[in-house]
């Protein structure tokens, strides 16, 4: 660990030296500095422990869970798990998010009402144990519905969710023991009758323990004793409140109860004390707190590590005076400071320049360099309050993979295949070359959504995005001024681009990984997953599985990519290579085929299935199917049996050495985008792209015909004939073009230029869509 810290420090030093020496034209001149300083609007009040002064707006930005002019008020006071004086004794304080209340239920009924009245749900996208986004109510009578079926509709969930009702005139809190006279009911019954000393509920199956609070003040745990496996395939996975037994996530046993926090040592004011039937005691922590007594608060999940200008408290940067923004990288008091020299986590993007530099610009083709210059000091980044971007989900930056899963936070940029959004965000936030703090000078308005910190690949992005849209439309004049045409949204995830509300997707520039084109119409109909507008949207390369983090990139892709830089035109590998799932996901490089080849039994199995699968026919159109039927059609064509080809239905152990030696490498979509295109480009294998109606990464700035071969699904029977007839000199020219553009598909520094390619693609959009001020960038080119 010590060695890793030393190496991280060295990497950061190298990065800063490079940035200092090579950043070009990023420092603002004296006139610009004075003009920005004139925009400064200091806050009229101290923002306290839970706020940071946004000097552009002249008001405090409050940590999630707080509000008020000085961020002095708790947003949902009835949700307080402890007396305020007790909680303040354990800094930093955290509040339970509304979407995570279910895991600590029952809470005060008024707590649920306060959440709902503020526009927040008590279930979040992808949450355990409830079905948000809600499904329609079942037609069967409520009493006849299985418990798990009730939980996926809003009415059914609220009718099943227990809460504590307090007598009239008593300030509601979610403390244990509850206030004298409190009773346990369900929220649906509370809405009907309010407080009733004699509780009668028809929600018997989901939560039978309604009635007076037990004499010892304990509260029976919602979901205790439920079997999570019963919910599989029924719209909800479990109602577990993050309890673990024998190393497995589960629900507490029947008879478990929440008891006075003092029995668990107070849980540091950040959780509830769970008592199991066998007498064991556990602290159940609010989101952002971990440890046996909730003693640890996440400090690794803030953008850019708060840039060295603030303190991280579970996704919120408490900035020092004069600095503001989601990562504390903005300052009007010190407007001439070069952001690229601010502190950054050395493992975040790899050693190299942060944002645009002379080094990165010098590696771009001339036309792309011109498009990047088009954005010179003309991208305005919204500073959105945590109440808008950090609410709506039950967790923020919870680790979903590997050691510590569901028990601690991930660094905000360690989101594996989906981390390109945070990488782009962090570059942009520290980029003095393209960012401006003056909205009147902006050609583009970037909306940082932080979706990947809130939801996983299976979550629904629609409502979180709609919440942001409503905020910027009413809190700022810029959306209404252009109708949203000059706004940019980065949507991570597989087909999550199609979750974007129509109010946004129809007008704004969407950056995303999915490429299903709205221009593709089959038999007069457009499929629901064809949602990308080719004339304005931009498809981005994701981070592939063989480079999930910096260490993995250095171990696998980086050496292979650098070695390919010096390779000659000769290739000793197969004419065509593909290694991955044919009919379903799960056969990637993380699930390799032993020996690197399918057994005859496996080959025959897939062949029999492909021969009888309608969607495996080359002429079929199956947009909803895995790979849209393309991989199945390739297998049906028996290309796996061709002696000069290597088609395998899983990952192969020699992938990193076989790809650079292959002549062509097959790329298709899988569940969503296909990640292999990035690997092929990095290792200089000519991509054979087989699909229909798909928008390619950076399609508006890259000449794909120079370095790839594109065929439609119906042409699968001609694959072997076409690639065998391809002249060697044409292949050599294509590989030369790949070498010219391949770094645009990689995010990791120092090799990666995906950030600059993204800016170039946006600069081209500014020109083609007629956005911004066309003359300014030409005057400022160095």
mmCIF file of N, CA and C in Angstrom, residues 270-378:
data_model
loop_
_atom_site.group_PDB
_atom_site.id
_atom_site.type_symbol
_atom_site.label_atom_id
_atom_site.label_comp_id
_atom_site.label_asym_id
_atom_site.label_seq_id
_atom_site.Cartn_x
_atom_site.Cartn_y
_atom_site.Cartn_z
ATOM 1 N N UNK A 270 -25.461 7.899 12.665
ATOM 2 C CA UNK A 270 -25.621 7.697 11.218
ATOM 3 C C UNK A 270 -26.304 6.377 10.892
ATOM 4 N N UNK A 271 -27.127 5.884 11.791
ATOM 5 C CA UNK A 271 -27.792 4.626 11.491
ATOM 6 C C UNK A 271 -28.694 4.178 12.617
ATOM 7 N N UNK A 272 -29.245 2.986 12.443
ATOM 8 C CA UNK A 272 -30.115 2.379 13.440
ATOM 9 C C UNK A 272 -29.490 1.092 13.967
ATOM 10 N N UNK A 273 -29.884 0.731 15.162
ATOM 11 C CA UNK A 273 -29.375 -0.481 15.792
ATOM 12 C C UNK A 273 -30.321 -1.635 15.500
ATOM 13 N N UNK A 274 -29.804 -2.649 14.826
ATOM 14 C CA UNK A 274 -30.588 -3.825 14.452
ATOM 15 C C UNK A 274 -30.323 -4.947 15.449
ATOM 16 N N UNK A 275 -31.377 -5.438 16.073
ATOM 17 C CA UNK A 275 -31.276 -6.548 17.020
ATOM 18 C C UNK A 275 -31.839 -7.800 16.366
ATOM 19 N N UNK A 276 -31.012 -8.826 16.270
ATOM 20 C CA UNK A 276 -31.426 -10.103 15.693
ATOM 21 C C UNK A 276 -32.022 -10.990 16.786
ATOM 22 N N UNK A 277 -32.838 -11.977 16.397
ATOM 23 C CA UNK A 277 -33.466 -12.847 17.404
ATOM 24 C C UNK A 277 -32.472 -13.565 18.303
ATOM 25 N N UNK A 278 -31.250 -13.808 17.799
ATOM 26 C CA UNK A 278 -30.260 -14.522 18.608
ATOM 27 C C UNK A 278 -29.471 -13.594 19.524
ATOM 28 N N UNK A 279 -29.866 -12.322 19.568
ATOM 29 C CA UNK A 279 -29.221 -11.378 20.460
ATOM 30 C C UNK A 279 -28.115 -10.553 19.837
ATOM 31 N N UNK A 280 -27.686 -10.877 18.610
ATOM 32 C CA UNK A 280 -26.649 -10.079 17.963
ATOM 33 C C UNK A 280 -27.161 -8.676 17.647
ATOM 34 N N UNK A 281 -26.254 -7.719 17.696
ATOM 35 C CA UNK A 281 -26.582 -6.333 17.401
ATOM 36 C C UNK A 281 -25.720 -5.836 16.249
ATOM 37 N N UNK A 282 -26.335 -5.118 15.303
ATOM 38 C CA UNK A 282 -25.630 -4.564 14.149
ATOM 39 C C UNK A 282 -26.105 -3.136 13.924
ATOM 40 N N UNK A 283 -25.197 -2.269 13.528
ATOM 41 C CA UNK A 283 -25.599 -0.932 13.094
ATOM 42 C C UNK A 283 -25.963 -0.978 11.621
ATOM 43 N N UNK A 284 -27.173 -0.574 11.299
ATOM 44 C CA UNK A 284 -27.591 -0.417 9.915
ATOM 45 C C UNK A 284 -27.399 1.045 9.536
ATOM 46 N N UNK A 285 -26.437 1.320 8.664
ATOM 47 C CA UNK A 285 -25.995 2.690 8.406
ATOM 48 C C UNK A 285 -26.790 3.342 7.282
ATOM 49 N N UNK A 286 -26.881 4.661 7.351
ATOM 50 C CA UNK A 286 -27.447 5.421 6.248
ATOM 51 C C UNK A 286 -26.449 5.396 5.095
ATOM 52 N N UNK A 287 -26.906 5.725 3.896
ATOM 53 C CA UNK A 287 -26.022 5.745 2.738
ATOM 54 C C UNK A 287 -24.852 6.700 2.983
ATOM 55 N N UNK A 288 -23.651 6.204 2.708
ATOM 56 C CA UNK A 288 -22.457 7.023 2.875
ATOM 57 C C UNK A 288 -21.696 6.751 4.143
ATOM 58 N N UNK A 289 -22.272 5.956 5.051
ATOM 59 C CA UNK A 289 -21.593 5.600 6.293
ATOM 60 C C UNK A 289 -21.356 4.095 6.315
ATOM 61 N N UNK A 290 -20.199 3.686 6.803
ATOM 62 C CA UNK A 290 -19.837 2.274 6.827
ATOM 63 C C UNK A 290 -19.102 1.966 8.122
ATOM 64 N N UNK A 291 -18.881 0.678 8.342
ATOM 65 C CA UNK A 291 -18.196 0.239 9.545
ATOM 66 C C UNK A 291 -19.170 -0.398 10.515
ATOM 67 N N UNK A 292 -18.651 -1.138 11.485
ATOM 68 C CA UNK A 292 -19.523 -1.849 12.422
ATOM 69 C C UNK A 292 -20.365 -0.895 13.253
ATOM 70 N N UNK A 293 -19.890 0.330 13.407
ATOM 71 C CA UNK A 293 -20.651 1.335 14.163
ATOM 72 C C UNK A 293 -20.912 2.580 13.319
ATOM 73 N N UNK A 294 -20.903 2.446 12.009
ATOM 74 C CA UNK A 294 -21.147 3.568 11.092
ATOM 75 C C UNK A 294 -20.136 4.690 11.330
ATOM 76 N N UNK A 295 -18.940 4.294 11.733
ATOM 77 C CA UNK A 295 -17.934 5.287 12.105
ATOM 78 C C UNK A 295 -17.221 5.901 10.910
ATOM 79 N N UNK A 296 -17.324 5.272 9.735
ATOM 80 C CA UNK A 296 -16.598 5.752 8.565
ATOM 81 C C UNK A 296 -17.560 6.434 7.594
ATOM 82 N N UNK A 297 -17.202 7.626 7.163
ATOM 83 C CA UNK A 297 -17.988 8.361 6.167
ATOM 84 C C UNK A 297 -17.193 8.408 4.871
ATOM 85 N N UNK A 298 -17.856 8.162 3.756
ATOM 86 C CA UNK A 298 -17.178 8.149 2.464
ATOM 87 C C UNK A 298 -16.544 9.511 2.186
ATOM 88 N N UNK A 299 -15.274 9.489 1.844
ATOM 89 C CA UNK A 299 -14.566 10.714 1.459
ATOM 90 C C UNK A 299 -13.854 10.546 0.130
ATOM 91 N N UNK A 300 -14.149 9.443 -0.577
ATOM 92 C CA UNK A 300 -13.457 9.154 -1.840
ATOM 93 C C UNK A 300 -14.384 9.257 -3.042
ATOM 94 N N UNK A 301 -15.574 9.809 -2.860
ATOM 95 C CA UNK A 301 -16.570 9.786 -3.925
ATOM 96 C C UNK A 301 -16.983 11.177 -4.384
ATOM 97 N N UNK A 302 -16.056 12.121 -4.307
ATOM 98 C CA UNK A 302 -16.310 13.481 -4.805
ATOM 99 C C UNK A 302 -15.544 13.709 -6.105
ATOM 100 N N UNK A 303 -16.123 14.495 -6.976
ATOM 101 C CA UNK A 303 -15.498 14.793 -8.263
ATOM 102 C C UNK A 303 -14.133 15.444 -8.052
ATOM 103 N N UNK A 304 -13.125 14.892 -8.738
ATOM 104 C CA UNK A 304 -11.766 15.435 -8.709
ATOM 105 C C UNK A 304 -11.211 15.586 -7.299
ATOM 106 N N UNK A 305 -11.744 14.780 -6.365
ATOM 107 C CA UNK A 305 -11.227 14.820 -4.999
ATOM 108 C C UNK A 305 -11.282 16.238 -4.435
ATOM 109 N N UNK A 306 -12.298 16.990 -4.853
ATOM 110 C CA UNK A 306 -12.510 18.381 -4.434
ATOM 111 C C UNK A 306 -11.343 19.301 -4.808
ATOM 112 N N UNK A 307 -10.520 18.851 -5.746
ATOM 113 C CA UNK A 307 -9.477 19.687 -6.358
ATOM 114 C C UNK A 307 -8.472 20.244 -5.362
ATOM 115 N N UNK A 308 -8.404 19.667 -4.176
ATOM 116 C CA UNK A 308 -7.492 20.197 -3.166
ATOM 117 C C UNK A 308 -7.976 21.509 -2.573
ATOM 118 N N UNK A 309 -9.212 21.886 -2.877
ATOM 119 C CA UNK A 309 -9.768 23.161 -2.404
ATOM 120 C C UNK A 309 -11.003 22.939 -1.539
ATOM 121 N N UNK A 310 -11.152 21.735 -0.998
ATOM 122 C CA UNK A 310 -12.310 21.474 -0.173
ATOM 123 C C UNK A 310 -12.215 20.129 0.501
ATOM 124 N N UNK A 311 -13.234 19.793 1.264
ATOM 125 C CA UNK A 311 -13.309 18.542 2.019
ATOM 126 C C UNK A 311 -14.494 17.735 1.502
ATOM 127 N N UNK A 312 -14.255 16.461 1.221
ATOM 128 C CA UNK A 312 -15.283 15.596 0.653
ATOM 129 C C UNK A 312 -16.092 14.932 1.759
ATOM 130 N N UNK A 313 -17.408 15.078 1.699
ATOM 131 C CA UNK A 313 -18.329 14.388 2.605
ATOM 132 C C UNK A 313 -19.358 13.671 1.740
ATOM 133 N N UNK A 314 -19.092 12.429 1.439
ATOM 134 C CA UNK A 314 -20.003 11.578 0.677
ATOM 135 C C UNK A 314 -20.615 12.291 -0.528
ATOM 136 N N UNK A 315 -19.760 12.617 -1.481
ATOM 137 C CA UNK A 315 -20.222 13.198 -2.733
ATOM 138 C C UNK A 315 -20.378 14.695 -2.729
ATOM 139 N N UNK A 316 -20.254 15.332 -1.573
ATOM 140 C CA UNK A 316 -20.409 16.786 -1.476
ATOM 141 C C UNK A 316 -19.077 17.419 -1.098
ATOM 142 N N UNK A 317 -18.658 18.409 -1.882
ATOM 143 C CA UNK A 317 -17.426 19.135 -1.592
ATOM 144 C C UNK A 317 -17.744 20.377 -0.771
ATOM 145 N N UNK A 318 -17.242 20.411 0.434
ATOM 146 C CA UNK A 318 -17.322 21.612 1.271
ATOM 147 C C UNK A 318 -16.079 22.440 0.963
ATOM 148 N N UNK A 319 -16.246 23.441 0.083
ATOM 149 C CA UNK A 319 -15.107 24.179 -0.470
ATOM 150 C C UNK A 319 -14.614 25.255 0.480
ATOM 151 N N UNK A 320 -13.329 25.577 0.361
ATOM 152 C CA UNK A 320 -12.773 26.688 1.123
ATOM 153 C C UNK A 320 -13.276 27.993 0.512
ATOM 154 N N UNK A 321 -13.184 29.050 1.272
ATOM 155 C CA UNK A 321 -13.698 30.344 0.823
ATOM 156 C C UNK A 321 -13.056 30.761 -0.501
ATOM 157 N N UNK A 322 -13.870 31.264 -1.410
ATOM 158 C CA UNK A 322 -13.395 31.736 -2.708
ATOM 159 C C UNK A 322 -13.445 30.690 -3.802
ATOM 160 N N UNK A 323 -13.723 29.430 -3.444
ATOM 161 C CA UNK A 323 -13.821 28.355 -4.428
ATOM 162 C C UNK A 323 -15.181 27.706 -4.337
ATOM 163 N N UNK A 324 -15.698 27.264 -5.478
ATOM 164 C CA UNK A 324 -17.023 26.652 -5.487
ATOM 165 C C UNK A 324 -17.114 25.690 -6.654
ATOM 166 N N UNK A 325 -18.268 25.119 -6.837
ATOM 167 C CA UNK A 325 -18.478 24.126 -7.885
ATOM 168 C C UNK A 325 -18.517 22.730 -7.305
ATOM 169 N N UNK A 326 -19.010 21.793 -8.088
ATOM 170 C CA UNK A 326 -19.162 20.432 -7.605
ATOM 171 C C UNK A 326 -17.835 19.826 -7.184
ATOM 172 N N UNK A 327 -16.723 20.316 -7.746
ATOM 173 C CA UNK A 327 -15.396 19.814 -7.373
ATOM 174 C C UNK A 327 -14.493 20.924 -6.837
ATOM 175 N N UNK A 328 -15.066 22.069 -6.464
ATOM 176 C CA UNK A 328 -14.305 23.208 -5.922
ATOM 177 C C UNK A 328 -13.256 23.725 -6.905
ATOM 178 N N UNK A 329 -13.486 23.570 -8.204
ATOM 179 C CA UNK A 329 -12.486 24.002 -9.183
ATOM 180 C C UNK A 329 -12.793 25.365 -9.786
ATOM 181 N N UNK A 330 -13.875 26.002 -9.342
ATOM 182 C CA UNK A 330 -14.250 27.304 -9.894
ATOM 183 C C UNK A 330 -13.937 28.407 -8.894
ATOM 184 N N UNK A 331 -13.439 29.512 -9.409
ATOM 185 C CA UNK A 331 -13.165 30.664 -8.565
ATOM 186 C C UNK A 331 -13.247 31.928 -9.405
ATOM 187 N N UNK A 332 -13.992 32.887 -8.920
ATOM 188 C CA UNK A 332 -14.021 34.207 -9.551
ATOM 189 C C UNK A 332 -13.068 35.155 -8.833
ATOM 190 N N UNK A 333 -12.721 34.781 -7.605
ATOM 191 C CA UNK A 333 -11.757 35.587 -6.866
ATOM 192 C C UNK A 333 -10.347 35.361 -7.402
ATOM 193 N N UNK A 334 -10.082 34.146 -7.918
ATOM 194 C CA UNK A 334 -8.772 33.823 -8.484
ATOM 195 C C UNK A 334 -8.974 33.333 -9.911
ATOM 196 N N UNK A 335 -9.591 34.162 -10.729
ATOM 197 C CA UNK A 335 -10.016 33.762 -12.069
ATOM 198 C C UNK A 335 -8.851 33.426 -12.992
ATOM 199 N N UNK A 336 -7.636 33.906 -12.686
ATOM 200 C CA UNK A 336 -6.510 33.641 -13.569
ATOM 201 C C UNK A 336 -5.799 32.330 -13.314
ATOM 202 N N UNK A 337 -6.250 31.573 -12.310
ATOM 203 C CA UNK A 337 -5.582 30.315 -11.970
ATOM 204 C C UNK A 337 -5.895 29.264 -13.032
ATOM 205 N N UNK A 338 -4.881 28.532 -13.432
ATOM 206 C CA UNK A 338 -5.033 27.464 -14.408
ATOM 207 C C UNK A 338 -5.582 26.222 -13.701
ATOM 208 N N UNK A 339 -6.786 25.818 -14.046
ATOM 209 C CA UNK A 339 -7.427 24.687 -13.361
ATOM 210 C C UNK A 339 -6.657 23.386 -13.523
ATOM 211 N N UNK A 340 -5.951 23.238 -14.635
ATOM 212 C CA UNK A 340 -5.272 21.971 -14.870
ATOM 213 C C UNK A 340 -4.163 21.715 -13.858
ATOM 214 N N UNK A 341 -3.779 22.737 -13.089
ATOM 215 C CA UNK A 341 -2.738 22.581 -12.082
ATOM 216 C C UNK A 341 -3.312 22.279 -10.705
ATOM 217 N N UNK A 342 -4.627 22.217 -10.598
ATOM 218 C CA UNK A 342 -5.241 21.880 -9.318
ATOM 219 C C UNK A 342 -5.022 20.407 -8.999
ATOM 220 N N UNK A 343 -5.171 20.082 -7.743
ATOM 221 C CA UNK A 343 -4.984 18.702 -7.288
ATOM 222 C C UNK A 343 -5.967 17.763 -7.988
ATOM 223 N N UNK A 344 -5.495 16.551 -8.281
ATOM 224 C CA UNK A 344 -6.355 15.524 -8.848
ATOM 225 C C UNK A 344 -5.839 14.167 -8.384
ATOM 226 N N UNK A 345 -6.709 13.203 -8.242
ATOM 227 C CA UNK A 345 -6.320 11.851 -7.871
ATOM 228 C C UNK A 345 -5.482 11.262 -8.997
ATOM 229 N N UNK A 346 -4.264 10.815 -8.676
ATOM 230 C CA UNK A 346 -3.341 10.346 -9.710
ATOM 231 C C UNK A 346 -3.821 9.084 -10.398
ATOM 232 N N UNK A 347 -4.700 8.319 -9.743
ATOM 233 C CA UNK A 347 -5.200 7.079 -10.359
ATOM 234 C C UNK A 347 -6.461 7.315 -11.176
ATOM 235 N N UNK A 348 -6.890 8.546 -11.253
ATOM 236 C CA UNK A 348 -8.185 8.843 -11.855
ATOM 237 C C UNK A 348 -8.198 8.700 -13.367
ATOM 238 N N UNK A 349 -7.206 9.257 -14.036
ATOM 239 C CA UNK A 349 -7.202 9.238 -15.493
ATOM 240 C C UNK A 349 -5.870 8.806 -16.073
ATOM 241 N N UNK A 350 -4.915 8.468 -15.207
ATOM 242 C CA UNK A 350 -3.587 8.113 -15.665
ATOM 243 C C UNK A 350 -2.696 9.338 -15.710
ATOM 244 N N UNK A 351 -1.370 9.153 -15.670
ATOM 245 C CA UNK A 351 -0.452 10.290 -15.666
ATOM 246 C C UNK A 351 -0.454 11.009 -17.004
ATOM 247 N N UNK A 352 -0.614 12.282 -16.958
ATOM 248 C CA UNK A 352 -0.669 13.065 -18.188
ATOM 249 C C UNK A 352 -1.461 14.323 -17.967
ATOM 250 N N UNK A 353 -1.582 15.150 -18.972
ATOM 251 C CA UNK A 353 -2.270 16.435 -18.814
ATOM 252 C C UNK A 353 -3.747 16.267 -18.516
ATOM 253 N N UNK A 354 -4.255 17.139 -17.667
ATOM 254 C CA UNK A 354 -5.676 17.195 -17.373
ATOM 255 C C UNK A 354 -6.293 18.261 -18.267
ATOM 256 N N UNK A 355 -7.334 17.896 -18.986
ATOM 257 C CA UNK A 355 -7.915 18.827 -19.929
ATOM 258 C C UNK A 355 -7.064 18.953 -21.183
ATOM 259 N N UNK A 356 -7.307 19.987 -21.958
ATOM 260 C CA UNK A 356 -6.599 20.204 -23.215
ATOM 261 C C UNK A 356 -5.210 20.772 -22.937
ATOM 262 N N UNK A 357 -4.209 20.234 -23.607
ATOM 263 C CA UNK A 357 -2.835 20.722 -23.473
ATOM 264 C C UNK A 357 -2.196 20.778 -24.846
ATOM 265 N N UNK A 358 -1.030 21.391 -24.914
ATOM 266 C CA UNK A 358 -0.290 21.425 -26.170
ATOM 267 C C UNK A 358 0.062 20.018 -26.622
ATOM 268 N N UNK A 359 0.370 19.134 -25.657
ATOM 269 C CA UNK A 359 0.729 17.775 -26.006
ATOM 270 C C UNK A 359 -0.444 17.048 -26.652
ATOM 271 N N UNK A 360 -1.619 17.166 -26.043
ATOM 272 C CA UNK A 360 -2.773 16.460 -26.606
ATOM 273 C C UNK A 360 -3.230 17.099 -27.913
ATOM 274 N N UNK A 361 -3.180 18.416 -27.994
ATOM 275 C CA UNK A 361 -3.561 19.076 -29.248
ATOM 276 C C UNK A 361 -2.613 18.692 -30.384
ATOM 277 N N UNK A 362 -1.347 18.574 -30.061
ATOM 278 C CA UNK A 362 -0.362 18.247 -31.086
ATOM 279 C C UNK A 362 -0.533 16.867 -31.672
ATOM 280 N N UNK A 363 -1.239 15.978 -30.973
ATOM 281 C CA UNK A 363 -1.443 14.621 -31.467
ATOM 282 C C UNK A 363 -2.719 14.481 -32.298
ATOM 283 N N UNK A 364 -3.477 15.560 -32.409
ATOM 284 C CA UNK A 364 -4.724 15.505 -33.170
ATOM 285 C C UNK A 364 -4.476 15.828 -34.637
ATOM 286 N N UNK A 365 -5.243 15.209 -35.534
ATOM 287 C CA UNK A 365 -5.214 15.641 -36.934
ATOM 288 C C UNK A 365 -5.603 17.116 -37.026
ATOM 289 N N UNK A 366 -5.087 17.851 -38.009
ATOM 290 C CA UNK A 366 -5.301 19.307 -38.073
ATOM 291 C C UNK A 366 -6.761 19.725 -37.987
ATOM 292 N N UNK A 367 -7.638 19.028 -38.706
ATOM 293 C CA UNK A 367 -9.039 19.442 -38.693
ATOM 294 C C UNK A 367 -9.656 19.287 -37.305
ATOM 295 N N UNK A 368 -9.297 18.220 -36.618
ATOM 296 C CA UNK A 368 -9.811 18.027 -35.262
ATOM 297 C C UNK A 368 -9.272 19.098 -34.325
ATOM 298 N N UNK A 369 -8.031 19.453 -34.508
ATOM 299 C CA UNK A 369 -7.440 20.508 -33.681
ATOM 300 C C UNK A 369 -8.229 21.810 -33.855
ATOM 301 N N UNK A 370 -8.640 22.058 -35.058
ATOM 302 C CA UNK A 370 -9.409 23.272 -35.339
ATOM 303 C C UNK A 370 -10.764 23.229 -34.631
ATOM 304 N N UNK A 371 -11.392 22.050 -34.613
ATOM 305 C CA UNK A 371 -12.690 21.923 -33.931
ATOM 306 C C UNK A 371 -12.542 22.093 -32.424
ATOM 307 N N UNK A 372 -11.454 21.594 -31.843
ATOM 308 C CA UNK A 372 -11.231 21.802 -30.417
ATOM 309 C C UNK A 372 -11.050 23.287 -30.129
ATOM 310 N N UNK A 373 -10.275 23.971 -30.982
ATOM 311 C CA UNK A 373 -10.100 25.413 -30.807
ATOM 312 C C UNK A 373 -11.434 26.155 -30.930
ATOM 313 N N UNK A 374 -12.353 25.559 -31.632
ATOM 314 C CA UNK A 374 -13.680 26.176 -31.774
ATOM 315 C C UNK A 374 -14.376 26.339 -30.425
ATOM 316 N N UNK A 375 -13.978 25.516 -29.456
ATOM 317 C CA UNK A 375 -14.601 25.566 -28.132
ATOM 318 C C UNK A 375 -13.797 26.395 -27.132
ATOM 319 N N UNK A 376 -12.806 27.116 -27.601
ATOM 320 C CA UNK A 376 -11.940 27.904 -26.711
ATOM 321 C C UNK A 376 -12.765 28.799 -25.795
ATOM 322 N N UNK A 377 -12.643 28.560 -24.487
ATOM 323 C CA UNK A 377 -13.346 29.321 -23.458
ATOM 324 C C UNK A 377 -14.811 29.556 -23.802
ATOM 325 N N UNK A 378 -15.499 28.478 -24.212
ATOM 326 C CA UNK A 378 -16.902 28.658 -24.613
ATOM 327 C C UNK A 378 -17.809 27.512 -24.152
#
